[in-house]
XYZ file of N, CA and C in Angstrom:
243
model
N -14.454 -45.335 33.269
C -15.637 -43.759 33.792
C -14.500 -43.482 35.306
N -15.213 -43.928 36.258
C -15.132 -43.843 37.672
C -13.498 -43.259 37.624
N -12.284 -43.617 37.550
C -11.281 -43.208 37.456
C -10.895 -42.079 36.795
N -11.461 -41.599 35.842
C -11.378 -40.375 35.048
C -12.292 -39.094 36.346
N -13.293 -39.975 36.579
C -14.273 -38.384 38.012
C -13.656 -38.343 38.472
N -13.071 -39.412 38.806
C -12.160 -38.837 40.049
C -11.189 -37.863 39.933
N -9.900 -38.534 38.774
C -8.774 -38.022 38.763
C -9.313 -35.686 38.365
N -10.359 -36.157 37.879
C -10.872 -34.067 37.680
C -11.470 -34.153 38.194
N -12.706 -34.785 39.046
C -13.702 -33.871 39.514
C -13.154 -33.945 41.218
N -12.379 -35.110 41.707
C -12.089 -34.525 42.518
C -10.494 -34.868 43.394
N -9.693 -35.099 42.530
C -8.446 -34.619 43.182
C -8.450 -33.214 41.988
N -9.116 -32.906 41.422
C -9.188 -31.510 40.725
C -7.978 -31.229 39.233
N -7.370 -32.265 38.984
C -6.167 -32.424 37.998
C -7.155 -32.042 36.968
N -6.477 -30.954 35.528
C -6.825 -30.913 34.808
C -6.806 -31.690 33.571
N -5.282 -32.863 33.836
C -4.918 -33.046 32.530
C -4.222 -34.589 33.421
N -5.156 -35.256 32.310
C -3.570 -36.553 32.060
C -2.691 -36.659 30.994
N -1.857 -37.613 31.278
C -1.223 -37.866 30.316
C 0.147 -39.053 30.524
N 0.808 -39.332 29.287
C 1.696 -40.611 29.241
C 1.813 -40.928 27.832
N 3.193 -41.560 28.330
C 3.850 -42.151 26.761
C 3.581 -43.746 26.688
N 4.555 -43.849 25.487
C 3.765 -44.873 25.081
C 5.250 -45.232 23.652
N 6.164 -46.641 23.784
C 6.751 -47.375 22.393
C 6.359 -46.889 20.884
N 5.835 -46.052 20.183
C 5.705 -46.078 19.234
C 4.772 -47.322 18.579
N 6.139 -48.680 18.778
C 5.413 -50.260 18.074
C 4.796 -50.406 19.270
N 4.090 -50.310 20.258
C 3.371 -50.519 20.786
C 1.838 -49.747 20.676
N 1.669 -50.830 19.629
C 0.334 -49.998 19.171
C -0.954 -50.427 19.503
N -0.774 -51.739 20.044
C -2.458 -52.104 20.943
C -2.365 -51.259 21.984
N -1.462 -50.521 22.584
C -1.278 -49.954 23.595
C -1.828 -48.242 23.487
N -0.753 -48.039 22.389
C -1.519 -46.057 22.081
C -3.171 -47.118 21.723
N -3.755 -47.493 21.106
C -5.301 -47.473 20.015
C -5.556 -47.716 21.174
N -5.572 -48.895 21.860
C -6.017 -48.658 23.535
C -6.326 -47.805 24.110
N -5.390 -46.712 24.488
C -5.603 -45.548 25.061
C -6.058 -44.365 23.994
N -6.303 -44.772 22.557
C -6.837 -43.264 22.287
C -8.129 -43.855 22.319
N -9.120 -45.598 21.938
C -10.456 -45.855 22.627
C -10.611 -45.118 24.242
N -9.564 -44.715 25.150
C -10.213 -44.122 25.833
C -10.673 -43.068 25.996
N -10.157 -42.364 25.000
C -10.848 -40.701 25.070
C -8.670 -39.893 24.913
N -7.637 -40.749 24.990
C -6.744 -40.003 24.859
C -6.430 -39.497 23.849
N -5.701 -39.008 23.280
C -5.706 -38.323 22.168
C -3.604 -37.528 21.906
N -3.428 -38.301 20.586
C -1.540 -37.890 20.261
C -1.675 -37.384 19.974
N -0.518 -36.785 21.176
C -0.387 -34.870 20.599
C 1.442 -34.972 20.789
N 2.436 -35.660 20.121
C 3.281 -36.149 19.541
C 4.342 -37.337 19.825
N 5.786 -37.192 18.857
C 6.312 -37.750 18.799
C 7.382 -37.501 19.234
N 7.801 -38.695 20.297
C 9.240 -38.003 20.832
C 10.750 -39.085 19.530
N 11.029 -38.893 18.635
C 11.720 -39.767 18.229
C 13.474 -40.279 18.527
N 13.464 -41.519 18.924
C 14.744 -41.660 19.253
C 15.167 -40.930 20.407
N 13.495 -41.539 21.191
C 13.913 -40.843 22.501
C 14.091 -42.042 23.193
N 14.225 -43.166 23.651
C 14.202 -44.742 24.449
C 15.652 -45.518 23.322
N 17.069 -45.635 24.234
C 16.999 -46.697 24.177
C 16.979 -47.809 24.930
N 16.554 -49.183 24.154
C 16.247 -50.534 24.750
C 16.933 -51.142 24.013
N 17.603 -51.921 24.381
C 18.285 -53.226 23.624
C 19.560 -52.784 22.718
N 20.017 -51.969 22.848
C 20.688 -51.369 22.358
C 20.198 -50.500 20.422
N 18.867 -50.298 20.869
C 18.334 -49.811 19.560
C 17.218 -48.523 20.356
N 17.232 -47.067 19.227
C 16.991 -46.204 19.309
C 15.407 -46.669 19.376
N 14.408 -46.139 20.597
C 12.627 -46.146 19.787
C 12.113 -44.978 19.971
N 11.559 -45.021 19.418
C 9.949 -43.139 19.592
C 9.303 -43.477 20.702
N 8.532 -42.590 21.472
C 7.767 -43.264 21.522
C 6.293 -42.102 21.451
N 5.300 -41.975 22.360
C 4.322 -41.503 21.654
C 3.303 -40.963 22.335
N 3.634 -39.644 22.325
C 3.186 -39.068 23.969
C 1.536 -38.784 23.594
N 0.574 -38.747 24.765
C -0.815 -38.617 24.354
C -0.601 -38.228 26.227
N -2.658 -37.363 25.617
C -3.233 -36.592 27.050
C -4.640 -36.792 26.136
N -4.795 -36.791 27.466
C -6.306 -35.848 27.878
C -6.444 -34.526 29.136
N -7.187 -33.619 28.230
C -7.848 -33.142 29.840
C -9.011 -32.821 30.300
N -9.733 -32.831 31.372
C -10.547 -32.654 31.320
C -11.486 -32.216 30.371
N -11.643 -30.888 29.877
C -12.795 -30.470 28.771
C -12.815 -30.771 27.835
N -11.682 -32.372 27.005
C -11.727 -32.737 26.035
C -12.559 -34.312 27.076
N -12.000 -34.748 28.161
C -12.949 -36.416 28.872
C -14.696 -35.347 28.762
N -15.427 -34.055 28.993
C -16.526 -33.763 29.186
C -16.907 -34.278 27.837
N -16.647 -33.302 26.519
C -17.654 -34.761 25.794
C -16.975 -35.249 25.429
N -16.352 -36.062 25.532
C -16.451 -37.491 25.200
C -16.741 -38.620 25.455
N -17.601 -38.304 27.089
C -17.258 -39.596 27.570
C -18.843 -40.107 27.879
N -20.008 -39.021 28.210
C -21.055 -39.562 27.331
C -21.661 -40.770 26.424
N -20.246 -40.392 24.959
C -20.411 -41.899 24.378
C -19.063 -42.562 24.297
N -19.047 -42.756 25.201
C -17.655 -43.745 25.581
C -18.634 -45.376 26.078
N -18.048 -45.974 25.905
C -19.009 -47.244 25.956
C -17.898 -48.584 26.304
N -17.767 -49.293 27.276
C -16.905 -49.966 27.350
C -16.990 -51.452 26.588
N -17.522 -51.995 25.951
C -18.475 -52.881 24.570
C -17.698 -52.800 23.122
N -17.224 -51.927 23.427
C -16.329 -50.814 22.121
C -14.749 -50.986 22.161
N -14.094 -52.003 23.113
C -12.929 -51.410 23.363
C -12.592 -53.095 24.064
N -11.892 -53.578 22.532
C -11.350 -54.944 22.202
C -10.269 -55.055 22.469
N -9.791 -56.126 23.050
C -7.706 -55.895 23.529
C -8.382 -57.861 23.024
N -7.598 -57.605 21.918
C -6.743 -59.199 21.531
C -5.493 -59.408 22.385
N -5.351 -60.459 22.280
C -3.717 -61.001 22.896
C -3.179 -61.542 21.727
């Protein structure tokens, strides 16, 4: 939470965003558990080892964070290895 609070309240940013390869489902799920929403898919956007991969675009606005932060609990986040 403190990272988001710092980003939105101290730095004054309105939006966080990122992208991840679509086949990295664990990171996509973790980002969603942390409040990010899927905003889109970039088809065949990255070439890796001779194969094109889709990218998932993820975003979180300050307004979304304000609405979600009280209901977020760290114990709900499990990472499988």
